Short mmCIF file of C-alpha atoms and ligand atoms in Angstrom, two decimals:
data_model
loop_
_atom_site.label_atom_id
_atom_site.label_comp_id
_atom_site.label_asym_id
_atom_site.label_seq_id
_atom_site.Cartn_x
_atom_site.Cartn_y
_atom_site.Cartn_z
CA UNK A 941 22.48 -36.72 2.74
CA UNK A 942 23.96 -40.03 2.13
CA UNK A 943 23.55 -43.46 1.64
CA UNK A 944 23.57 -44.04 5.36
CA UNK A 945 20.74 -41.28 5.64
CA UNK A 946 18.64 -42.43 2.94
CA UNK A 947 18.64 -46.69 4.16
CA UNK A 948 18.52 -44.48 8.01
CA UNK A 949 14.74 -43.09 6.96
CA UNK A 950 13.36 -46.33 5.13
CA UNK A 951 13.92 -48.05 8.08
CA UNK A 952 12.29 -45.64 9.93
CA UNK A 953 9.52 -45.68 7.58
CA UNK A 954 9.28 -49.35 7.81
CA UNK A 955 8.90 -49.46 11.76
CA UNK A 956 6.22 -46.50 11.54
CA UNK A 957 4.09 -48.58 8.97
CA UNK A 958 4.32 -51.34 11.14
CA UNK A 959 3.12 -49.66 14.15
CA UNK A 960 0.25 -48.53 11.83
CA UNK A 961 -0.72 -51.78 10.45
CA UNK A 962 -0.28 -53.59 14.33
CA UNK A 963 -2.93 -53.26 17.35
CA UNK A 964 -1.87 -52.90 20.86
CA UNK A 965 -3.75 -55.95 21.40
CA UNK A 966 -1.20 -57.88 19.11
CA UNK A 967 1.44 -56.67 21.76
CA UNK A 968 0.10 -58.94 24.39
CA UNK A 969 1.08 -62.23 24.68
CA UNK A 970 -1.47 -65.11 24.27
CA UNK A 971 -2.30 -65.79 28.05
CA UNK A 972 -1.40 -63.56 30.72
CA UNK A 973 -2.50 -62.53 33.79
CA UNK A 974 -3.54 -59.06 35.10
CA UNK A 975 -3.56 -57.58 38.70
CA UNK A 976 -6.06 -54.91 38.93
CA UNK A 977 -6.23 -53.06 42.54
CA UNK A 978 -9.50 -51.69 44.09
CA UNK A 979 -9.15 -48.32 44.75
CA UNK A 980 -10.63 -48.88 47.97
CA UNK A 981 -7.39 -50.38 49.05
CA UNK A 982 -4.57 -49.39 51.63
CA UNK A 983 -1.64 -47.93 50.02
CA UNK A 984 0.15 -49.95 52.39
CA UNK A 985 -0.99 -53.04 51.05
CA UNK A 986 -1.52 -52.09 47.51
CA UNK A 987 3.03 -52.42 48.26
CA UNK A 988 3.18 -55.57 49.89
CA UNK A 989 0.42 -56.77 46.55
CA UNK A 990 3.03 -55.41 44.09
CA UNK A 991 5.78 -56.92 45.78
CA UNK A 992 4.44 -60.28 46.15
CA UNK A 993 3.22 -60.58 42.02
CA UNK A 994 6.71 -58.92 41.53
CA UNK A 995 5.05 -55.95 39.59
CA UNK A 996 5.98 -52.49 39.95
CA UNK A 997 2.24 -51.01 38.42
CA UNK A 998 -1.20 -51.99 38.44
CA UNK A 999 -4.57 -50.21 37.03
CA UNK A 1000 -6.89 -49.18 39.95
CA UNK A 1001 -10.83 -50.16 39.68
CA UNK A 1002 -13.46 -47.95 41.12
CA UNK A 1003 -16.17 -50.20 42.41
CA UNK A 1004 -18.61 -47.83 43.03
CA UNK A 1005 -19.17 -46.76 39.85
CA UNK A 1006 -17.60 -49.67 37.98
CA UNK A 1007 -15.26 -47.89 36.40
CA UNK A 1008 -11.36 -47.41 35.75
CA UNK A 1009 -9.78 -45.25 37.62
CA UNK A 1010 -6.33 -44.64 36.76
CA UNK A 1011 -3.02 -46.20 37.15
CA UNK A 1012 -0.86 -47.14 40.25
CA UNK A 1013 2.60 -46.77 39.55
CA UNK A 1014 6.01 -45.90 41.18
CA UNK A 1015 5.46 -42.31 40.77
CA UNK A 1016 2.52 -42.36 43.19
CA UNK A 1017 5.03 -43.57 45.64
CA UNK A 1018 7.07 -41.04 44.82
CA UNK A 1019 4.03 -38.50 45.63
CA UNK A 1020 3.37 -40.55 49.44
CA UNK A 1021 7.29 -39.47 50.30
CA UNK A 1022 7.17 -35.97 49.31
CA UNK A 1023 3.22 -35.52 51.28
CA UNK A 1024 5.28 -37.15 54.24
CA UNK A 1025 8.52 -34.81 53.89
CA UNK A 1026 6.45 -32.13 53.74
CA UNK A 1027 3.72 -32.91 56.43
CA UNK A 1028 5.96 -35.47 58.65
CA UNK A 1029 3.34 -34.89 61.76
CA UNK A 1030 0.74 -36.91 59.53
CA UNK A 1031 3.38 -40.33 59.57
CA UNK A 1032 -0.11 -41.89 61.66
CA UNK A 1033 -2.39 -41.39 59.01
CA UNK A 1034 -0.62 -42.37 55.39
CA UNK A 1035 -0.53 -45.76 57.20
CA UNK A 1036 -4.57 -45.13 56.54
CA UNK A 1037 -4.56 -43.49 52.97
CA UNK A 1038 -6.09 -45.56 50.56
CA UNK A 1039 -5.65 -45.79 47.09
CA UNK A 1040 -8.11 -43.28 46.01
CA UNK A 1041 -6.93 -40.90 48.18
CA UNK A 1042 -3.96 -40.64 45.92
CA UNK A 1043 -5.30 -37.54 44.06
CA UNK A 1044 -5.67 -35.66 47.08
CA UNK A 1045 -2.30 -36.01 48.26
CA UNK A 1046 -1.48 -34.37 44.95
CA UNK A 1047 -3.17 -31.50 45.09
CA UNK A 1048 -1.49 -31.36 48.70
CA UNK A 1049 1.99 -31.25 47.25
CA UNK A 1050 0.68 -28.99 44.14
CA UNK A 1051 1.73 -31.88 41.90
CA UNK A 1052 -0.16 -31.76 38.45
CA UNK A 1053 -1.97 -34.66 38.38
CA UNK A 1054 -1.17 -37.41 35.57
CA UNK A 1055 -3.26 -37.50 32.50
CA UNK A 1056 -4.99 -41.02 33.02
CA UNK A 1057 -5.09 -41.31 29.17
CA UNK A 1058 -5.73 -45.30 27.70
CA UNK A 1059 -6.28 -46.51 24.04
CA UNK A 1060 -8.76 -49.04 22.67
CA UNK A 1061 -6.99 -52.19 22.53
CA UNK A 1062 -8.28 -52.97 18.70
CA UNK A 1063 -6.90 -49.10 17.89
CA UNK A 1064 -3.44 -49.18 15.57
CA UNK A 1065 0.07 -49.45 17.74
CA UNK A 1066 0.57 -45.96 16.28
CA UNK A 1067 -1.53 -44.40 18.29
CA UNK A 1068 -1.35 -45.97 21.45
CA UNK A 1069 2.83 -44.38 20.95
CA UNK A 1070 1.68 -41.35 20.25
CA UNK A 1071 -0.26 -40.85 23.11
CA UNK A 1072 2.40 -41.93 25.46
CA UNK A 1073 4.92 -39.37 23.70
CA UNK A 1074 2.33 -36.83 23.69
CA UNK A 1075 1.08 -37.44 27.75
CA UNK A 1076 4.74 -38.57 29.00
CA UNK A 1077 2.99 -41.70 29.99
CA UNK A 1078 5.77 -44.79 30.49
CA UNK A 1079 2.46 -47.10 30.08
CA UNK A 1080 -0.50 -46.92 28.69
CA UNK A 1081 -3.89 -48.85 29.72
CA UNK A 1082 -5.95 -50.81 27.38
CA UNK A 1083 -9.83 -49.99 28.26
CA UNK A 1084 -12.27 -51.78 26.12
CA UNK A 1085 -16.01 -51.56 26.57
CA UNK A 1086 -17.91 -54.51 27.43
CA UNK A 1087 -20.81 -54.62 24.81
CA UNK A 1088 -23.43 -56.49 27.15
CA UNK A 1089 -23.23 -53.91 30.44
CA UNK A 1090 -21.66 -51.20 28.27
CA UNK A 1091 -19.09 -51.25 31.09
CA UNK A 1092 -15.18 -50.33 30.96
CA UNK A 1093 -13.04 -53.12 30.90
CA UNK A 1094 -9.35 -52.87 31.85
CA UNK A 1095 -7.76 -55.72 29.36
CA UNK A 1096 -4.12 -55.23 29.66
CA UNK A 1097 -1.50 -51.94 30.46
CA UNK A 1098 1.41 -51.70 27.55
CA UNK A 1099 4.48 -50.17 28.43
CA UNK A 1100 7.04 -48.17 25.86
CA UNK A 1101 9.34 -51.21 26.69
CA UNK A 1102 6.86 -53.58 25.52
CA UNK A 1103 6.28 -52.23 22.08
CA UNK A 1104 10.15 -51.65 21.66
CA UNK A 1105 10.79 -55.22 22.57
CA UNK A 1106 7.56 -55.37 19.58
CA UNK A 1107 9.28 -54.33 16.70
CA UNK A 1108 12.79 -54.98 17.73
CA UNK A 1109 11.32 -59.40 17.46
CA UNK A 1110 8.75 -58.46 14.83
CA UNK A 1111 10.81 -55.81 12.67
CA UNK A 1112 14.01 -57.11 12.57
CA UNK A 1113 13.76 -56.15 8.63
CA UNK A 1114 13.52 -52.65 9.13
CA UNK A 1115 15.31 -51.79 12.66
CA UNK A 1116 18.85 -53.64 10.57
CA UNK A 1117 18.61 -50.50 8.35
CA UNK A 1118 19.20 -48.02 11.30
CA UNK A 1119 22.89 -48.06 10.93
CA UNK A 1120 23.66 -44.43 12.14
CA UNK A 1121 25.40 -44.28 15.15
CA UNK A 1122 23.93 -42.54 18.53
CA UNK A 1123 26.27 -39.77 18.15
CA UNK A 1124 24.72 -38.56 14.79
CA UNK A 1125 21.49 -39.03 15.87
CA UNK A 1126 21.99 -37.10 19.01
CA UNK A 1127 19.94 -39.48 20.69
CA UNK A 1128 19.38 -39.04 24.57
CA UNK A 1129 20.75 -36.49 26.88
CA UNK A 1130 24.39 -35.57 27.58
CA UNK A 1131 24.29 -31.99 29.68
CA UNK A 1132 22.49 -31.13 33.21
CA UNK A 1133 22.89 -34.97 33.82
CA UNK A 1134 21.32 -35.61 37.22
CA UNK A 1135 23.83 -37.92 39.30
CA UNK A 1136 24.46 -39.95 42.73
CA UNK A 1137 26.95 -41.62 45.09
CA UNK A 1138 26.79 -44.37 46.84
CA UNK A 1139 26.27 -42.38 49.90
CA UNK A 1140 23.50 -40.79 48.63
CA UNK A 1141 20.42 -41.02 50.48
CA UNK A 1142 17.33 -42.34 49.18
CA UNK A 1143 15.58 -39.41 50.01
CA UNK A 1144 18.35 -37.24 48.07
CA UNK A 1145 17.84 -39.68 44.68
CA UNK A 1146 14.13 -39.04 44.92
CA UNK A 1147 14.22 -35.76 44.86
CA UNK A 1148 16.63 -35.64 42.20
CA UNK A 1149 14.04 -37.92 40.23
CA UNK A 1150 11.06 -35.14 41.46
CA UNK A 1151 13.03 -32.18 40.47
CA UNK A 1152 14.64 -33.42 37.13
CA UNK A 1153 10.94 -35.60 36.35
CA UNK A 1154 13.26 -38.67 36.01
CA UNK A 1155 12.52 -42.14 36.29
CA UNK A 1156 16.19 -43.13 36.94
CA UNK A 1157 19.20 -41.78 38.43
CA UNK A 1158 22.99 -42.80 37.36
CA UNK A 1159 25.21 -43.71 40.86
CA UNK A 1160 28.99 -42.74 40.17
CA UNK A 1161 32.45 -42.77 42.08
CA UNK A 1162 33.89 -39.66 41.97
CA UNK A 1163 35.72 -40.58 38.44
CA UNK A 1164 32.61 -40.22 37.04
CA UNK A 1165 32.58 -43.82 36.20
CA UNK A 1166 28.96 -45.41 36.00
CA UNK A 1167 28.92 -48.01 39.39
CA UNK A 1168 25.10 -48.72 39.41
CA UNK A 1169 21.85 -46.63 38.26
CA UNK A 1170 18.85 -45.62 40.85
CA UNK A 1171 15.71 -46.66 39.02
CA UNK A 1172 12.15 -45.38 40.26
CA UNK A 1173 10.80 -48.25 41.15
CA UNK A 1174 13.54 -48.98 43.88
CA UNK A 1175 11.78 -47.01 45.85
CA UNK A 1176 8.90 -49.33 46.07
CA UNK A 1177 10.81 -52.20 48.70
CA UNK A 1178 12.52 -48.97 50.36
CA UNK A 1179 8.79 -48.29 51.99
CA UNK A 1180 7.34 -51.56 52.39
CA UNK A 1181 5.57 -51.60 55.78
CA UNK A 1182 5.63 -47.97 55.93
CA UNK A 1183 9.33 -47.14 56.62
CA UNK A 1184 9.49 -43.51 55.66
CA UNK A 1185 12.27 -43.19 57.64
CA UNK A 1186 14.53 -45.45 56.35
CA UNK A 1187 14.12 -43.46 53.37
CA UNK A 1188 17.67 -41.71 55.11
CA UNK A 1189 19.47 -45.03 53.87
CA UNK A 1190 22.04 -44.75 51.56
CA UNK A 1191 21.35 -45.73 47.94
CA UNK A 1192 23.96 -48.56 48.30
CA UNK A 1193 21.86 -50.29 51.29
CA UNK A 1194 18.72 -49.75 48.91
CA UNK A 1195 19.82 -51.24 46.02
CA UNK A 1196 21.46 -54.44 48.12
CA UNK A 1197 17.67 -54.88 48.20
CA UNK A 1198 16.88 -55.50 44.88
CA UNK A 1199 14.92 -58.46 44.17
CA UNK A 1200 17.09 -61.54 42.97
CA UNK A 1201 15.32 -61.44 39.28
CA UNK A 1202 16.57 -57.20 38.58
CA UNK A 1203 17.93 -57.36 35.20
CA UNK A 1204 21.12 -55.27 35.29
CA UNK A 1205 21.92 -51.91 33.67
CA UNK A 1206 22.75 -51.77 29.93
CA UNK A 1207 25.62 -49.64 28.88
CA UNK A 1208 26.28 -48.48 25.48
CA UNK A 1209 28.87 -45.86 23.58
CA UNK A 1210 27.99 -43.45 21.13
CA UNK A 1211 29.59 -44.79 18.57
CA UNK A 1212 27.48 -47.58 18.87
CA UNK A 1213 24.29 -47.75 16.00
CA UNK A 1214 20.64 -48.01 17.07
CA UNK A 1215 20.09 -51.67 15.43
CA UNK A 1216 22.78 -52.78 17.44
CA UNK A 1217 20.26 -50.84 20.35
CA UNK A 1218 17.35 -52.57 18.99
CA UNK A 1219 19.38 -56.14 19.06
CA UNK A 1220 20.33 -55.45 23.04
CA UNK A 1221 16.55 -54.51 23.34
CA UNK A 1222 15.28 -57.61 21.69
CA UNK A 1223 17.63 -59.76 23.81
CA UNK A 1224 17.44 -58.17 26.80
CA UNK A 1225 14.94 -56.69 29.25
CA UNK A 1226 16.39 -52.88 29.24
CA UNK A 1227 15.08 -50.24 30.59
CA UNK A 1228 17.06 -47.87 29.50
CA UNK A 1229 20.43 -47.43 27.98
CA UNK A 1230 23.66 -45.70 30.20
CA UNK A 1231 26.03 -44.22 27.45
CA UNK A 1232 29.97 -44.61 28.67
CA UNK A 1233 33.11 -44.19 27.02
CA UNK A 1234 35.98 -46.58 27.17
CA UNK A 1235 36.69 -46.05 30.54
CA UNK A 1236 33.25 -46.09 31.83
CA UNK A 1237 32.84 -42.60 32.72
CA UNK A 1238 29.66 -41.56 32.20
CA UNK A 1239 28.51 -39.27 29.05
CA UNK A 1240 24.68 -39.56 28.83
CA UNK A 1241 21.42 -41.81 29.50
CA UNK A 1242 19.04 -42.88 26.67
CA UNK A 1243 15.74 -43.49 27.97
CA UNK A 1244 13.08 -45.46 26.12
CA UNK A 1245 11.09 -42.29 25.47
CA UNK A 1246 14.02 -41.21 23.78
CA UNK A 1247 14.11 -44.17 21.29
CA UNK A 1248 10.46 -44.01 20.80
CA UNK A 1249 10.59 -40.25 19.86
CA UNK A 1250 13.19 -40.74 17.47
CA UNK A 1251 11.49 -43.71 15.96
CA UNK A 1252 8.06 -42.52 15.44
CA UNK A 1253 8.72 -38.71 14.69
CA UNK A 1254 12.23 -37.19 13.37
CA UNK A 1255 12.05 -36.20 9.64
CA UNK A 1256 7.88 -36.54 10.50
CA UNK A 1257 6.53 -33.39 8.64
CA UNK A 1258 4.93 -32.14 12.49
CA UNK A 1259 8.06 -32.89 13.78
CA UNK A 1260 6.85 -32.10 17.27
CA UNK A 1261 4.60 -34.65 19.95
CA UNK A 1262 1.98 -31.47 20.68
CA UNK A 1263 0.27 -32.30 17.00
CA UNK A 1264 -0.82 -35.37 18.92
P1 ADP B 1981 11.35 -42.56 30.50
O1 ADP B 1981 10.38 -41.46 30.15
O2 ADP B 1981 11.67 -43.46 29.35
O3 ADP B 1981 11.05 -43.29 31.76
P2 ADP B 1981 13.11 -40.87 31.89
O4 ADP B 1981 11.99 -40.33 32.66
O5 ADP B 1981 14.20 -41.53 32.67
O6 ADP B 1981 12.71 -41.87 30.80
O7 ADP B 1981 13.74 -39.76 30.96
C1 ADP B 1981 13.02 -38.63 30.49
C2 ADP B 1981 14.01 -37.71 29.76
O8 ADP B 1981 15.02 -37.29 30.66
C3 ADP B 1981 14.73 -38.39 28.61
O9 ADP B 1981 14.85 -37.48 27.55
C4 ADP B 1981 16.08 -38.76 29.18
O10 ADP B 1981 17.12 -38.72 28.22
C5 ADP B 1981 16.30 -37.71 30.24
N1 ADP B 1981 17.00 -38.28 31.41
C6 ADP B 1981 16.89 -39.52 31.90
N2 ADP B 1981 17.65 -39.71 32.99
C7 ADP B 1981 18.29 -38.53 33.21
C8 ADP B 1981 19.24 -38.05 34.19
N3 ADP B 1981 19.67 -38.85 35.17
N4 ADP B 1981 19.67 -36.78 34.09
C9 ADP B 1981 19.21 -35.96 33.11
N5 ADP B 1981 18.33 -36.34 32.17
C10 ADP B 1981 17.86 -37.60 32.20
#
């Protein structure tokens, strides 16, 4: 191994002793606000609530038992389409589902439910990342206990984005050593890419997203050159107000929907090195990362899991996320 390799792994070791020495809390900013949904809610209007703060998640409360009780989140949307593809005589009733019944619908589809895993907010960074490798959680809720009532407490959610955009501000000193380029690292994926056209329907990228367990779905012409990307929580405006059957829209009509703040997609090439990934990160609000070549075909899709695998475990001696 070179030079390259050997600056390559103190960097990494710099951003892991980082994550161990931070505390999710030190993620959040200094005021902020937090939209917590009863779980006795509508599903209905647990969309129109999301739309309005412009959020696309929000931790439910049980207020029965004063108690957490998971996370809303675009894949739960996902889970109302597929019930109502599946069962399209019950269209009159999932204007009636409430939020708790969320679990039920699925065990209807025979969708394993999500681990509803959450970290102590006072708990190192480290772990909180390791948890979301380890459960395929995008975001991770902060439960503290209130010491008077003993009582959860939902304090904030942290998403893999979040603590990227972390260390790419607070690291800067150790994510400039990452020189290698994405090519060498073979960061992300680049076979059994799932793809889209414009004429795509909704429905069609959903399923994609079901069947592949995707959050986000590159749109192409038929050069193969990258036009747009389908992202999970599109879905969410697609059904406000119940439309399940617009659902047959096209992707294109869908996406001309996008609220007037979406950030854009972020393209990079292999050849290009993960600080410079880090520096987009730190600048930008990405999501993930579309990998093109010079023509803007389309070769593979880095997601954030994808970074924060790489970052917190290759050349780890348990090289694997089931050691937890
Ligand atoms: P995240 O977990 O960060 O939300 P995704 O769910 O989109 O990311 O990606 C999960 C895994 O699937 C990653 O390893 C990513 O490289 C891969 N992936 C993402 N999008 C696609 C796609 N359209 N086709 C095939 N694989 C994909």
């Amino acid at each position: 191994s070179g030079p390259l390799d050997k600056e390559q792994m103190q960097g990494l070791r710099g951003v892991r002793e980082f994550l161990k020495v931070r505390t999710s809390y030190d993620v959040l900013p200094l005021s902020f606000r937090l939209v917590v949904l009863d779980n006795d809610l509508l599903i209905k209007k647990s969309l129109n609530i999301l739309i309005q703060n412009g959020i696309v998640s929000a931790p439910l409360w049980d207020s029965r038992k004063s108690s957490f009780a998971g996370l809303l989140t675009s894949t739960d949307f996902i889970n109302v389409i597929q019930y109502y593809c599946q069962f399209p005589d019950e269209i009159g009733n999932i204007d009636q589902f409430r939020l708790s019944s969320l679990r039920d619908i699925e065990r209807a589809i025979g969708v394993e439910p999500l681990e509803t895993v959450s970290v102590h907010p006072m708990r190192p960074l480290y772990e909180a990342c390791r948890r979301m490798l380890k459960t395929r959680a995008r975001r991770i809720p902060l439960v503290d206990v209130d010491g008077e009532t003993g009582r959860e407490m939902v304090v904030s959610v942290i998403t893999q984005y979040r603590i990227l955009k972390f260390i790419a501000v607070n690291n800067e000193q150790h994510t400039m050593l990452l020189k290698k380029p994405v090519r060498d690292l073979g960061l992300g994926t680049y076979t059994n890419l799932a793809t889209a056209t414009m004429g795509s329907s909704v429905l069609d990228v959903i399923h994609l997203m079901v069947k592949y367990n995707i959050s986000a779905v590159p749109i192409l012409d038929q050069d193969n050159t990258v036009l747009n990307l389908f992202e999970a929580v599109d879905v969410i405006p697609c059904i406000k107000g119940g439309a399940y059957d617009e659902l047959s829209a096209t992707v294109a009509e869908a996406m001309s929907r996008r609220s007037e703040d979406f950030g854009g997609i972020y393209t990079c090439n292999e050849d290009d090195r993960l600080d410079s990934i880090f520096d987009t990160i730190r600048k930008s609000r990405v999501h993930r990362l579309v990998v093109v070549d010079d023509d803007n075909r389309l070769k593979g899709i880095i997601s954030l899991s994808d970074i924060l695998k790489y970052v917190l475990l290759y050349g780890e001696e348990d090289d694997d996320i089931r050691s937890g």
